Each structure stands twice: as structure tokens, then as C-alpha cells.
Amino acid sequence: MSGRKRIQVDESEWYRIQRKAQQLKDVQRNIPDLIEEVRRRTGEDLDRVFSRVEERQQRHDAVVQGLSEQTRRLEADTARRLREQAAEVRGALAASAGQIREETRQHLADQQERTRRAIAGERAERRAETARLAREIGEHTEDRARADRTARSWLADARALAADLTEGGLHERYAPGELDRLTGRLTTAEQNAAEGRFDAALALVQEICHSLSELRADTEQRELERCTAQLAAIDALATVAGAIEGSREQPVTGPDGAVLPDYTVDVAYWSEGDWDRLRTEAAETLARARDDATGTDELLGLRDREAPRLEDELGDTVGRATMRHLASQLRVNLADTVAHSLSRLAYYDFVDGEYENADPRGSYYAKLRHENGNEIVLDISQAAPDSGEQVVRVLSYDYDITSEDQLRDRAEAVRQALAEDGRAAPAAPEAEPGTPDRGFLDIEAHRQRGEQARRRGTGSGA
């Protein structure tokens, strides 16, 4: 004879429908407030990132003013285009902060490509003009003084451009070794000039000046591309981080889908650490995006893979927490349904009830007592984590002789009561081996353990 009867209650379809409805509702919540908060938070990032771009531009402008006329004229248009490009990128990112979409990113990519083509055209014109000037010098090789002055002017310009690149430091990230190669060639040009070989010195240093100018334009554009990816990654991740923060308190909905006033779900508590882990992970990922050492490819990965992944996990986490909260209440409802059934059919009265260790995330125990002293404990647990199925165990503690048929009839009454309440259950209860542990009768022990846990600072709370 077994005093342990098991009844499995299947609510998985209802569970699935409720989960889907809750997740769709969550996605649409507080979007305007979230965008505004992200815009505020990322404003400082925008200023910080572009302040360095503008600082390099200002330093370069000062360098250009000290160049010779021919080099200054060649540098002016490129510097102007790079300034305009940076200003347009900054304005577009500022205007779309909190909601940088694919069309914004595509617009900036198209703008960058147009600038690249324009600068490439200027380079070709610049080289053609330089070649013309070189021919003029070549036609007057007998004027060594003029050749000397021209060569030394170009050499001074090359040194100024090289120093500007060194101070900017972008070449170390985007073209390692290239500046060293060019300054090595510059040393050779200076040696040629010192030996009076002005034609060789001039040809070499003009080529070096062009290469230095192109190196700056290339590295500045690649850095601007990185800055764009950085701000887009920060924007996406700050949005997710804000959504995580805002998701901690969730509304509770009733059977009709309406929000119940004055009731909320503590997602951090009900997710059992998943919300805290997600919040930490989002903060760490956002810190990687804000780190200026993070490269363009990684930033694009943070934007295109990590941010959507975190957002998906947030939806899953909120959904699980909300449904766990609901399932916890369902366990109490199941106990109430069974208690009423046993009261009506077998004259058992409800005595006490509590969650396992007073933690509403766990099993629920309800104790019933007959006037003859017989007792029953209802152990209501989930069949599997987040399954949507509950198991009702009817644990009988009889002080008189109770037959197996009586125990079976008692469990069958419970099954029928659940079915009448609209809860799907198997055709017949299942007997589990062994006799019930009398420790289940001590409902008060769960409250005491819960109080001890709270005093240790790890207590429960809904």
C-alpha cells in the first residue's frame, strides 16, 4: 500500500501562449523613454570620440599653415574634405543617437566612399602638378641655387608632415611600419641634397610628400570608420543595457491579459541570477565598445552580434521570470483546488501551507487534517524547470487503517477535481514507491528556514 500518489497536470499550451503574449508586450514598452535615456548617455561618448578627431584636424591645420606654398596648396583640399566628412558623420550620429538604423549606417558608408573618390581624384591632380613642377626644375638644372631651395623646401615640408603623423599615432594602428619606411627614404633624400644631387633629392622627396599625405588621409578615414562603428556599437549596447535596467520590474497580467494594479514581478529574483548575469555581461560588453583600443571588426561584431544576442536573452530572461512567477501562483491555486475537493469529498480541512523554505520559486506544501487525526500533505512541484507542467503528490498520513483502494479513490477525487477546474491530467493517478516522509508534515520548518536565509542576506522576495 502506497501513501504517495502522483498526478501530473499539463498546462504547457496555456504556458506557451502566455509566454508569447508577455514577450511581445515587453518589446513595446517604454521605447521613447529608453531612446531618450540612451541619447543622453551616449552624448558624452560622441563628444569624447570626436574631440580627438577634431584635435588632430586642428593640429594638422596648424602644420599646413607652416608648409611651403606648393605643399600647402596641395594639402588644403584634402584637409577640408576630411573636416567636412567628420562633421557630417558626427552630426548624423548625434541626430540618430538611441536609434541608429541601417539606413543611417548606409548613408555614412556612401558618404565615406564619395569622400574617398574625391580625395583619390585630388591625389591624381596633385601628382600631375608635382610632375609639371619637377619638369620646370629639370629645365633649369644650371640654376643650382634654385634647385637647392626647392629641394630643401620639400624636405622641410616632408619632415613636418612626418612629425604630424607621428604625433597623431594612427599609422601605428592602420599602417604599421609605413611611416618608418617613408622616413627612411626621407633620410636618403636629405643625403642626396647634401651631396648636391638636387634632381634626385627633389624627385624622391616629392614622392615622399605625396605618400605622407596619402598615409594621413587613409589613416584618418579608417579611424573615422572605426569611430563610426564605435558609436554605433555603443548606441546598440547602451540601448540593450538600458532595456535590461528597465526590465527589472515587470507588470503582472491577469487571465484576461489586463495589467493587475499594484503587482509587479522582480525579474532579478525570479530569473535566479540570469538577470544579474545579463546585466553584468551587458556592462562589460559596453565597456569593450567604449575602449578606444577595440578595433573596427570587433566593434562591428559587438554591434551586429552581441547586442542582438543580449536583447534576445533579455526577452527570454524576462519571459522565464514572468512565467515562473505565474507558475508559483498556480501551485497555490492547485493546492486550493485540491483542498476544496478533499474537503467536500473526504472532510479534510486545510491546516497550513507554505513554499519550500518559504521561497515562492520552489514547491508548495499544503497540510490537510481529518477530524479523526489523519493528515494529508499536498506537494505541488514543477515536473521540470520551466516546463509548464505541475506534479501534485498526495502524501497520506493515516492513523487508522486505510486500504489501497481508499488511497486510490482519494487520489482519483483529486484528479477529477483538477479536471473539473479545466486542468488536463492523466487518466489515472500514479502510485510512487515507499511511504511518505513524516518531515513533510512540519510546514512551520519551512518558514523558519526561510527566515534564517533572510537574516543571512540571501532571503527570498517577490
Short mmCIF file of N, CA and C in Angstrom, two decimals, residues 22-186:
data_model
loop_
_atom_site.label_atom_id
_atom_site.label_comp_id
_atom_site.label_asym_id
_atom_site.label_seq_id
_atom_site.Cartn_x
_atom_site.Cartn_y
_atom_site.Cartn_z
N GLN A 22 3.39 37.76 -23.37
CA GLN A 22 4.16 38.60 -22.45
C GLN A 22 5.40 39.17 -23.14
N GLN A 23 6.10 38.36 -23.94
CA GLN A 23 7.30 38.84 -24.61
C GLN A 23 6.97 39.92 -25.62
N LEU A 24 5.91 39.75 -26.38
CA LEU A 24 5.54 40.79 -27.34
C LEU A 24 5.19 42.08 -26.62
N LYS A 25 4.57 41.98 -25.49
CA LYS A 25 4.20 43.16 -24.72
C LYS A 25 5.46 43.88 -24.23
N ASP A 26 6.43 43.10 -23.77
CA ASP A 26 7.65 43.69 -23.22
C ASP A 26 8.44 44.46 -24.27
N VAL A 27 8.50 43.94 -25.49
CA VAL A 27 9.29 44.58 -26.53
C VAL A 27 8.80 46.00 -26.80
N GLN A 28 7.52 46.23 -26.62
CA GLN A 28 6.94 47.52 -26.98
C GLN A 28 6.91 48.52 -25.83
N ARG A 29 7.46 48.17 -24.69
CA ARG A 29 7.32 49.04 -23.52
C ARG A 29 8.40 50.11 -23.46
N ASN A 30 8.00 51.36 -23.17
CA ASN A 30 8.90 52.46 -22.81
C ASN A 30 9.97 52.75 -23.86
N ILE A 31 9.68 52.53 -25.13
CA ILE A 31 10.67 52.78 -26.18
C ILE A 31 11.06 54.26 -26.23
N PRO A 32 10.12 55.22 -26.21
CA PRO A 32 10.54 56.64 -26.25
C PRO A 32 11.44 57.02 -25.08
N ASP A 33 11.09 56.56 -23.88
CA ASP A 33 11.92 56.89 -22.72
C ASP A 33 13.30 56.27 -22.84
N LEU A 34 13.35 55.05 -23.35
CA LEU A 34 14.64 54.37 -23.50
C LEU A 34 15.52 55.10 -24.50
N ILE A 35 14.94 55.51 -25.62
CA ILE A 35 15.73 56.23 -26.64
C ILE A 35 16.30 57.52 -26.06
N GLU A 36 15.48 58.24 -25.33
CA GLU A 36 15.93 59.50 -24.74
C GLU A 36 17.06 59.27 -23.74
N GLU A 37 16.95 58.21 -22.96
CA GLU A 37 17.99 57.91 -21.97
C GLU A 37 19.30 57.52 -22.66
N VAL A 38 19.20 56.72 -23.72
CA VAL A 38 20.40 56.33 -24.47
C VAL A 38 21.03 57.55 -25.13
N ARG A 39 20.21 58.43 -25.68
CA ARG A 39 20.72 59.65 -26.31
C ARG A 39 21.52 60.47 -25.28
N ARG A 40 21.00 60.56 -24.08
CA ARG A 40 21.69 61.32 -23.04
C ARG A 40 23.02 60.67 -22.67
N ARG A 41 22.99 59.34 -22.53
CA ARG A 41 24.19 58.62 -22.09
C ARG A 41 25.29 58.63 -23.15
N THR A 42 24.89 58.51 -24.42
CA THR A 42 25.89 58.42 -25.47
C THR A 42 26.40 59.78 -25.94
N GLY A 43 25.76 60.87 -25.48
CA GLY A 43 26.24 62.20 -25.86
C GLY A 43 27.68 62.43 -25.43
N GLU A 44 28.02 61.98 -24.24
CA GLU A 44 29.39 62.14 -23.76
C GLU A 44 30.36 61.31 -24.59
N ASP A 45 29.93 60.11 -24.98
CA ASP A 45 30.79 59.28 -25.83
C ASP A 45 31.05 59.95 -27.17
N LEU A 46 30.01 60.56 -27.73
CA LEU A 46 30.16 61.24 -29.02
C LEU A 46 31.16 62.39 -28.89
N ASP A 47 31.03 63.18 -27.84
CA ASP A 47 31.95 64.29 -27.64
C ASP A 47 33.38 63.80 -27.43
N ARG A 48 33.51 62.75 -26.64
CA ARG A 48 34.86 62.24 -26.35
C ARG A 48 35.55 61.70 -27.61
N VAL A 49 34.82 60.91 -28.37
CA VAL A 49 35.41 60.29 -29.58
C VAL A 49 35.79 61.35 -30.60
N PHE A 50 34.89 62.30 -30.85
CA PHE A 50 35.16 63.27 -31.92
C PHE A 50 36.03 64.42 -31.46
N SER A 51 36.21 64.58 -30.16
CA SER A 51 37.15 65.62 -29.71
C SER A 51 38.56 65.29 -30.15
N ARG A 52 38.90 64.01 -30.17
CA ARG A 52 40.25 63.61 -30.63
C ARG A 52 40.38 63.77 -32.13
N VAL A 53 39.31 63.48 -32.87
CA VAL A 53 39.34 63.70 -34.32
C VAL A 53 39.56 65.18 -34.61
N GLU A 54 38.83 66.02 -33.93
CA GLU A 54 38.94 67.47 -34.15
C GLU A 54 40.30 68.00 -33.69
N GLU A 55 40.83 67.42 -32.64
CA GLU A 55 42.15 67.84 -32.15
C GLU A 55 43.22 67.56 -33.20
N ARG A 56 43.16 66.39 -33.82
CA ARG A 56 44.13 66.07 -34.88
C ARG A 56 43.95 67.00 -36.07
N GLN A 57 42.69 67.31 -36.40
CA GLN A 57 42.44 68.21 -37.52
C GLN A 57 43.02 69.60 -37.25
N GLN A 58 42.83 70.10 -36.05
CA GLN A 58 43.35 71.42 -35.71
C GLN A 58 44.87 71.44 -35.74
N ARG A 59 45.47 70.37 -35.24
CA ARG A 59 46.93 70.31 -35.27
C ARG A 59 47.46 70.25 -36.70
N HIS A 60 46.76 69.49 -37.53
CA HIS A 60 47.18 69.38 -38.93
C HIS A 60 47.01 70.73 -39.64
N ASP A 61 45.92 71.44 -39.35
CA ASP A 61 45.72 72.75 -39.97
C ASP A 61 46.87 73.69 -39.62
N ALA A 62 47.33 73.63 -38.36
CA ALA A 62 48.45 74.47 -37.96
C ALA A 62 49.72 74.07 -38.70
N VAL A 63 49.91 72.77 -38.90
CA VAL A 63 51.08 72.29 -39.65
C VAL A 63 51.02 72.78 -41.09
N VAL A 64 49.83 72.68 -41.68
CA VAL A 64 49.67 73.09 -43.08
C VAL A 64 50.02 74.56 -43.27
N GLN A 65 49.65 75.39 -42.31
CA GLN A 65 49.95 76.81 -42.42
C GLN A 65 51.45 77.08 -42.45
N GLY A 66 52.25 76.20 -41.92
CA GLY A 66 53.70 76.39 -41.92
C GLY A 66 54.39 75.75 -43.10
N LEU A 67 53.64 75.11 -44.01
CA LEU A 67 54.27 74.46 -45.17
C LEU A 67 54.56 75.49 -46.26
N SER A 68 55.35 75.06 -47.19
CA SER A 68 55.62 75.93 -48.35
C SER A 68 54.35 76.07 -49.17
N GLU A 69 54.35 77.06 -50.03
CA GLU A 69 53.12 77.38 -50.78
C GLU A 69 52.64 76.20 -51.61
N GLN A 70 53.58 75.52 -52.31
CA GLN A 70 53.12 74.45 -53.20
C GLN A 70 52.52 73.29 -52.40
N THR A 71 53.13 72.93 -51.27
CA THR A 71 52.61 71.81 -50.46
C THR A 71 51.33 72.21 -49.74
N ARG A 72 51.28 73.44 -49.28
CA ARG A 72 50.08 73.93 -48.59
C ARG A 72 48.88 73.89 -49.52
N ARG A 73 49.11 74.27 -50.75
CA ARG A 73 48.02 74.26 -51.72
C ARG A 73 47.53 72.83 -51.99
N LEU A 74 48.46 71.90 -52.01
CA LEU A 74 48.11 70.51 -52.27
C LEU A 74 47.38 69.87 -51.09
N GLU A 75 47.71 70.29 -49.88
CA GLU A 75 47.12 69.71 -48.67
C GLU A 75 45.75 70.29 -48.33
N ALA A 76 45.49 71.51 -48.77
CA ALA A 76 44.30 72.24 -48.30
C ALA A 76 43.00 71.51 -48.61
N ASP A 77 42.85 71.05 -49.85
CA ASP A 77 41.58 70.42 -50.23
C ASP A 77 41.34 69.13 -49.47
N THR A 78 42.37 68.33 -49.32
CA THR A 78 42.21 67.06 -48.59
C THR A 78 41.81 67.32 -47.15
N ALA A 79 42.49 68.28 -46.51
CA ALA A 79 42.17 68.61 -45.12
C ALA A 79 40.73 69.09 -45.00
N ARG A 80 40.30 69.89 -45.97
CA ARG A 80 38.93 70.41 -45.93
C ARG A 80 37.92 69.27 -46.07
N ARG A 81 38.16 68.37 -47.00
CA ARG A 81 37.23 67.24 -47.20
C ARG A 81 37.16 66.36 -45.96
N LEU A 82 38.29 66.11 -45.33
CA LEU A 82 38.28 65.28 -44.13
C LEU A 82 37.52 65.96 -42.99
N ARG A 83 37.66 67.28 -42.87
CA ARG A 83 36.91 68.01 -41.86
C ARG A 83 35.41 67.91 -42.12
N GLU A 84 35.02 68.11 -43.36
CA GLU A 84 33.60 68.06 -43.72
C GLU A 84 33.02 66.66 -43.48
N GLN A 85 33.82 65.67 -43.82
CA GLN A 85 33.36 64.30 -43.62
C GLN A 85 33.15 64.00 -42.13
N ALA A 86 34.11 64.38 -41.31
CA ALA A 86 33.99 64.15 -39.87
C ALA A 86 32.80 64.88 -39.29
N ALA A 87 32.58 66.12 -39.74
CA ALA A 87 31.46 66.90 -39.23
C ALA A 87 30.12 66.26 -39.62
N GLU A 88 30.05 65.74 -40.85
CA GLU A 88 28.81 65.11 -41.29
C GLU A 88 28.55 63.82 -40.53
N VAL A 89 29.60 63.04 -40.29
CA VAL A 89 29.43 61.80 -39.53
C VAL A 89 28.96 62.11 -38.12
N ARG A 90 29.62 63.09 -37.49
CA ARG A 90 29.23 63.44 -36.12
C ARG A 90 27.79 63.91 -36.06
N GLY A 91 27.39 64.74 -37.00
CA GLY A 91 26.01 65.23 -37.00
C GLY A 91 25.00 64.13 -37.19
N ALA A 92 25.29 63.19 -38.10
CA ALA A 92 24.35 62.09 -38.35
C ALA A 92 24.23 61.19 -37.13
N LEU A 93 25.35 60.90 -36.47
CA LEU A 93 25.31 60.05 -35.28
C LEU A 93 24.59 60.74 -34.13
N ALA A 94 24.81 62.04 -33.99
CA ALA A 94 24.13 62.78 -32.91
C ALA A 94 22.63 62.81 -33.15
N ALA A 95 22.23 62.99 -34.41
CA ALA A 95 20.81 63.09 -34.72
C ALA A 95 20.08 61.77 -34.53
N SER A 96 20.78 60.65 -34.71
CA SER A 96 20.13 59.35 -34.64
C SER A 96 20.48 58.59 -33.36
N ALA A 97 21.11 59.24 -32.39
CA ALA A 97 21.50 58.57 -31.15
C ALA A 97 20.29 57.92 -30.49
N GLY A 98 20.47 56.70 -30.03
CA GLY A 98 19.39 55.96 -29.42
C GLY A 98 18.61 55.11 -30.40
N GLN A 99 18.81 55.33 -31.69
CA GLN A 99 18.10 54.55 -32.71
C GLN A 99 18.86 54.58 -34.03
N ILE A 100 20.15 54.30 -33.98
CA ILE A 100 20.95 54.27 -35.21
C ILE A 100 20.52 53.07 -36.03
N ARG A 101 19.95 53.33 -37.17
CA ARG A 101 19.39 52.26 -38.00
C ARG A 101 20.29 51.97 -39.19
N GLU A 102 19.93 50.95 -39.92
CA GLU A 102 20.73 50.53 -41.08
C GLU A 102 20.82 51.64 -42.12
N GLU A 103 19.74 52.40 -42.29
CA GLU A 103 19.78 53.47 -43.30
C GLU A 103 20.80 54.54 -42.93
N THR A 104 20.95 54.82 -41.63
CA THR A 104 21.96 55.79 -41.19
C THR A 104 23.36 55.26 -41.49
N ARG A 105 23.58 53.99 -41.15
CA ARG A 105 24.90 53.40 -41.39
C ARG A 105 25.21 53.36 -42.89
N GLN A 106 24.21 53.06 -43.71
CA GLN A 106 24.43 53.02 -45.16
C GLN A 106 24.72 54.41 -45.70
N HIS A 107 24.00 55.41 -45.19
CA HIS A 107 24.25 56.79 -45.62
C HIS A 107 25.68 57.20 -45.32
N LEU A 108 26.17 56.86 -44.13
CA LEU A 108 27.54 57.23 -43.75
C LEU A 108 28.56 56.46 -44.58
N ALA A 109 28.27 55.20 -44.89
CA ALA A 109 29.19 54.42 -45.73
C ALA A 109 29.26 55.01 -47.14
N ASP A 110 28.11 55.42 -47.69
CA ASP A 110 28.09 56.03 -49.02
C ASP A 110 28.86 57.36 -49.01
N GLN A 111 28.65 58.12 -47.93
CA GLN A 111 29.34 59.40 -47.82
C GLN A 111 30.85 59.20 -47.75
N GLN A 112 31.26 58.18 -47.02
CA GLN A 112 32.70 57.92 -46.91
C GLN A 112 33.28 57.50 -48.25
N GLU A 113 32.54 56.71 -49.00
CA GLU A 113 33.03 56.28 -50.31
C GLU A 113 33.15 57.47 -51.27
N ARG A 114 32.19 58.40 -51.20
CA ARG A 114 32.28 59.59 -52.05
C ARG A 114 33.51 60.41 -51.69
N THR A 115 33.78 60.53 -50.41
CA THR A 115 34.97 61.28 -49.99
C THR A 115 36.24 60.59 -50.45
N ARG A 116 36.26 59.27 -50.36
CA ARG A 116 37.44 58.53 -50.83
C ARG A 116 37.72 58.81 -52.31
N ARG A 117 36.65 58.77 -53.11
CA ARG A 117 36.82 59.01 -54.55
C ARG A 117 37.29 60.43 -54.81
N ALA A 118 36.72 61.38 -54.07
CA ALA A 118 37.12 62.78 -54.27
C ALA A 118 38.59 62.99 -53.91
N ILE A 119 39.03 62.41 -52.81
CA ILE A 119 40.43 62.54 -52.40
C ILE A 119 41.34 61.84 -53.40
N ALA A 120 40.91 60.69 -53.91
CA ALA A 120 41.72 59.98 -54.91
C ALA A 120 41.89 60.84 -56.16
N GLY A 121 40.81 61.55 -56.56
CA GLY A 121 40.93 62.43 -57.71
C GLY A 121 41.89 63.57 -57.45
N GLU A 122 41.85 64.11 -56.24
CA GLU A 122 42.77 65.19 -55.88
C GLU A 122 44.21 64.70 -55.88
N ARG A 123 44.41 63.46 -55.45
CA ARG A 123 45.76 62.90 -55.44
C ARG A 123 46.34 62.86 -56.85
N ALA A 124 45.48 62.42 -57.78
CA ALA A 124 45.95 62.32 -59.16
C ALA A 124 46.33 63.71 -59.69
N GLU A 125 45.49 64.71 -59.41
CA GLU A 125 45.80 66.08 -59.84
C GLU A 125 47.07 66.59 -59.17
N ARG A 126 47.24 66.25 -57.91
CA ARG A 126 48.39 66.69 -57.14
C ARG A 126 49.68 66.13 -57.73
N ARG A 127 49.65 64.86 -58.05
CA ARG A 127 50.85 64.24 -58.63
C ARG A 127 51.16 64.82 -60.01
N ALA A 128 50.11 65.11 -60.78
CA ALA A 128 50.34 65.70 -62.10
C ALA A 128 50.98 67.08 -61.97
N GLU A 129 50.50 67.87 -61.02
CA GLU A 129 51.07 69.20 -60.83
C GLU A 129 52.52 69.11 -60.35
N THR A 130 52.78 68.16 -59.47
CA THR A 130 54.14 67.98 -58.97
C THR A 130 55.08 67.58 -60.10
N ALA A 131 54.59 66.70 -60.96
CA ALA A 131 55.42 66.28 -62.10
C ALA A 131 55.73 67.47 -63.00
N ARG A 132 54.73 68.35 -63.18
CA ARG A 132 54.98 69.54 -64.00
C ARG A 132 56.04 70.43 -63.37
N LEU A 133 55.93 70.65 -62.06
CA LEU A 133 56.93 71.46 -61.37
C LEU A 133 58.31 70.84 -61.46
N ALA A 134 58.38 69.52 -61.37
CA ALA A 134 59.68 68.84 -61.46
C ALA A 134 60.30 69.04 -62.83
N ARG A 135 59.46 69.04 -63.86
CA ARG A 135 60.00 69.25 -65.21
C ARG A 135 60.56 70.67 -65.35
N GLU A 136 59.84 71.62 -64.74
CA GLU A 136 60.33 73.00 -64.81
C GLU A 136 61.70 73.11 -64.15
N ILE A 137 61.85 72.45 -63.01
CA ILE A 137 63.16 72.48 -62.33
C ILE A 137 64.21 71.80 -63.19
N GLY A 138 63.78 70.70 -63.83
CA GLY A 138 64.74 69.96 -64.66
C GLY A 138 65.23 70.78 -65.84
N GLU A 139 64.40 71.68 -66.33
CA GLU A 139 64.80 72.50 -67.46
C GLU A 139 65.79 73.59 -67.05
N HIS A 140 65.95 73.79 -65.76
CA HIS A 140 66.86 74.82 -65.28
C HIS A 140 67.88 74.22 -64.29
N THR A 141 68.40 73.07 -64.65
CA THR A 141 69.35 72.40 -63.75
C THR A 141 70.59 73.24 -63.51
N GLU A 142 70.85 74.18 -64.45
CA GLU A 142 72.04 75.00 -64.25
C GLU A 142 71.87 75.98 -63.10
N ASP A 143 70.57 76.22 -62.72
CA ASP A 143 70.30 77.12 -61.60
C ASP A 143 70.32 76.30 -60.31
N ARG A 144 71.53 76.00 -59.84
CA ARG A 144 71.67 75.12 -58.68
C ARG A 144 71.08 75.75 -57.41
N ALA A 145 71.19 77.05 -57.33
CA ALA A 145 70.65 77.72 -56.13
C ALA A 145 69.13 77.51 -56.04
N ARG A 146 68.46 77.65 -57.21
CA ARG A 146 67.01 77.45 -57.21
C ARG A 146 66.66 76.00 -56.88
N ALA A 147 67.40 75.08 -57.48
CA ALA A 147 67.16 73.66 -57.23
C ALA A 147 67.39 73.33 -55.76
N ASP A 148 68.42 73.93 -55.16
CA ASP A 148 68.72 73.71 -53.75
C ASP A 148 67.57 74.19 -52.88
N ARG A 149 67.09 75.41 -53.16
CA ARG A 149 65.99 75.97 -52.37
C ARG A 149 64.73 75.12 -52.49
N THR A 150 64.43 74.70 -53.72
CA THR A 150 63.20 73.91 -53.93
C THR A 150 63.28 72.57 -53.21
N ALA A 151 64.41 71.90 -53.34
CA ALA A 151 64.57 70.59 -52.69
C ALA A 151 64.46 70.71 -51.17
N ARG A 152 65.13 71.73 -50.62
CA ARG A 152 65.12 71.89 -49.17
C ARG A 152 63.73 72.30 -48.67
N SER A 153 62.99 73.02 -49.48
CA SER A 153 61.62 73.37 -49.10
C SER A 153 60.74 72.12 -49.00
N TRP A 154 60.89 71.25 -50.00
CA TRP A 154 60.12 69.99 -49.98
C TRP A 154 60.57 69.11 -48.81
N LEU A 155 61.87 69.10 -48.53
CA LEU A 155 62.37 68.30 -47.41
C LEU A 155 61.78 68.79 -46.09
N ALA A 156 61.72 70.09 -45.90
CA ALA A 156 61.14 70.64 -44.68
C ALA A 156 59.66 70.28 -44.56
N ASP A 157 58.95 70.38 -45.70
CA ASP A 157 57.53 70.01 -45.68
C ASP A 157 57.36 68.54 -45.31
N ALA A 158 58.21 67.68 -45.88
CA ALA A 158 58.11 66.24 -45.60
C ALA A 158 58.35 65.97 -44.11
N ARG A 159 59.34 66.62 -43.53
CA ARG A 159 59.61 66.42 -42.11
C ARG A 159 58.42 66.89 -41.26
N ALA A 160 57.80 68.00 -41.64
CA ALA A 160 56.65 68.50 -40.89
C ALA A 160 55.47 67.53 -40.98
N LEU A 161 55.23 67.00 -42.19
CA LEU A 161 54.14 66.04 -42.36
C LEU A 161 54.41 64.75 -41.59
N ALA A 162 55.66 64.30 -41.59
CA ALA A 162 56.02 63.08 -40.85
C ALA A 162 55.84 63.29 -39.35
N ALA A 163 56.23 64.46 -38.85
CA ALA A 163 56.07 64.74 -37.42
C ALA A 163 54.59 64.79 -37.03
N ASP A 164 53.77 65.35 -37.92
CA ASP A 164 52.34 65.41 -37.65
C ASP A 164 51.75 64.00 -37.57
N LEU A 165 52.16 63.13 -38.47
CA LEU A 165 51.69 61.74 -38.44
C LEU A 165 52.16 61.03 -37.17
N THR A 166 53.39 61.27 -36.78
CA THR A 166 53.93 60.64 -35.58
C THR A 166 53.12 61.03 -34.36
N GLU A 167 52.79 62.32 -34.25
CA GLU A 167 52.03 62.79 -33.10
C GLU A 167 50.61 62.25 -33.11
N GLY A 168 50.02 62.13 -34.29
CA GLY A 168 48.66 61.60 -34.40
C GLY A 168 48.59 60.13 -34.01
N GLY A 169 49.62 59.36 -34.39
CA GLY A 169 49.73 57.97 -33.97
C GLY A 169 48.84 56.98 -34.70
N LEU A 170 48.03 57.41 -35.65
CA LEU A 170 47.11 56.48 -36.32
C LEU A 170 47.84 55.45 -37.17
N HIS A 171 49.02 55.82 -37.70
CA HIS A 171 49.78 54.91 -38.56
C HIS A 171 50.15 53.62 -37.83
N GLU A 172 50.33 53.70 -36.51
CA GLU A 172 50.72 52.51 -35.76
C GLU A 172 49.60 51.48 -35.74
N ARG A 173 48.37 51.93 -35.83
CA ARG A 173 47.23 51.00 -35.84
C ARG A 173 46.90 50.53 -37.24
N TYR A 174 46.94 51.43 -38.22
CA TYR A 174 46.41 51.10 -39.54
C TYR A 174 47.47 50.82 -40.60
N ALA A 175 48.69 51.27 -40.38
CA ALA A 175 49.75 51.03 -41.37
C ALA A 175 51.09 50.88 -40.66
N PRO A 176 51.20 49.88 -39.80
CA PRO A 176 52.44 49.74 -39.02
C PRO A 176 53.66 49.56 -39.93
N GLY A 177 54.70 50.32 -39.63
CA GLY A 177 55.93 50.23 -40.41
C GLY A 177 56.00 51.16 -41.59
N GLU A 178 54.87 51.68 -42.05
CA GLU A 178 54.88 52.51 -43.25
C GLU A 178 55.55 53.85 -43.01
N LEU A 179 55.29 54.48 -41.88
CA LEU A 179 55.93 55.76 -41.60
C LEU A 179 57.44 55.59 -41.45
N ASP A 180 57.87 54.53 -40.82
CA ASP A 180 59.32 54.27 -40.71
C ASP A 180 59.94 54.11 -42.09
N ARG A 181 59.22 53.42 -42.98
CA ARG A 181 59.75 53.24 -44.34
C ARG A 181 59.89 54.58 -45.05
N LEU A 182 58.89 55.45 -44.90
CA LEU A 182 58.93 56.74 -45.57
C LEU A 182 60.00 57.65 -44.97
N THR A 183 60.14 57.65 -43.65
CA THR A 183 61.18 58.50 -43.05
C THR A 183 62.57 57.99 -43.39
N GLY A 184 62.69 56.68 -43.61
CA GLY A 184 63.98 56.14 -44.08
C GLY A 184 64.32 56.66 -45.46
N ARG A 185 63.32 56.69 -46.33
CA ARG A 185 63.54 57.24 -47.67
C ARG A 185 63.81 58.75 -47.59
N LEU A 186 63.19 59.42 -46.62
CA LEU A 186 63.42 60.85 -46.46
C LEU A 186 64.88 61.12 -46.07
#
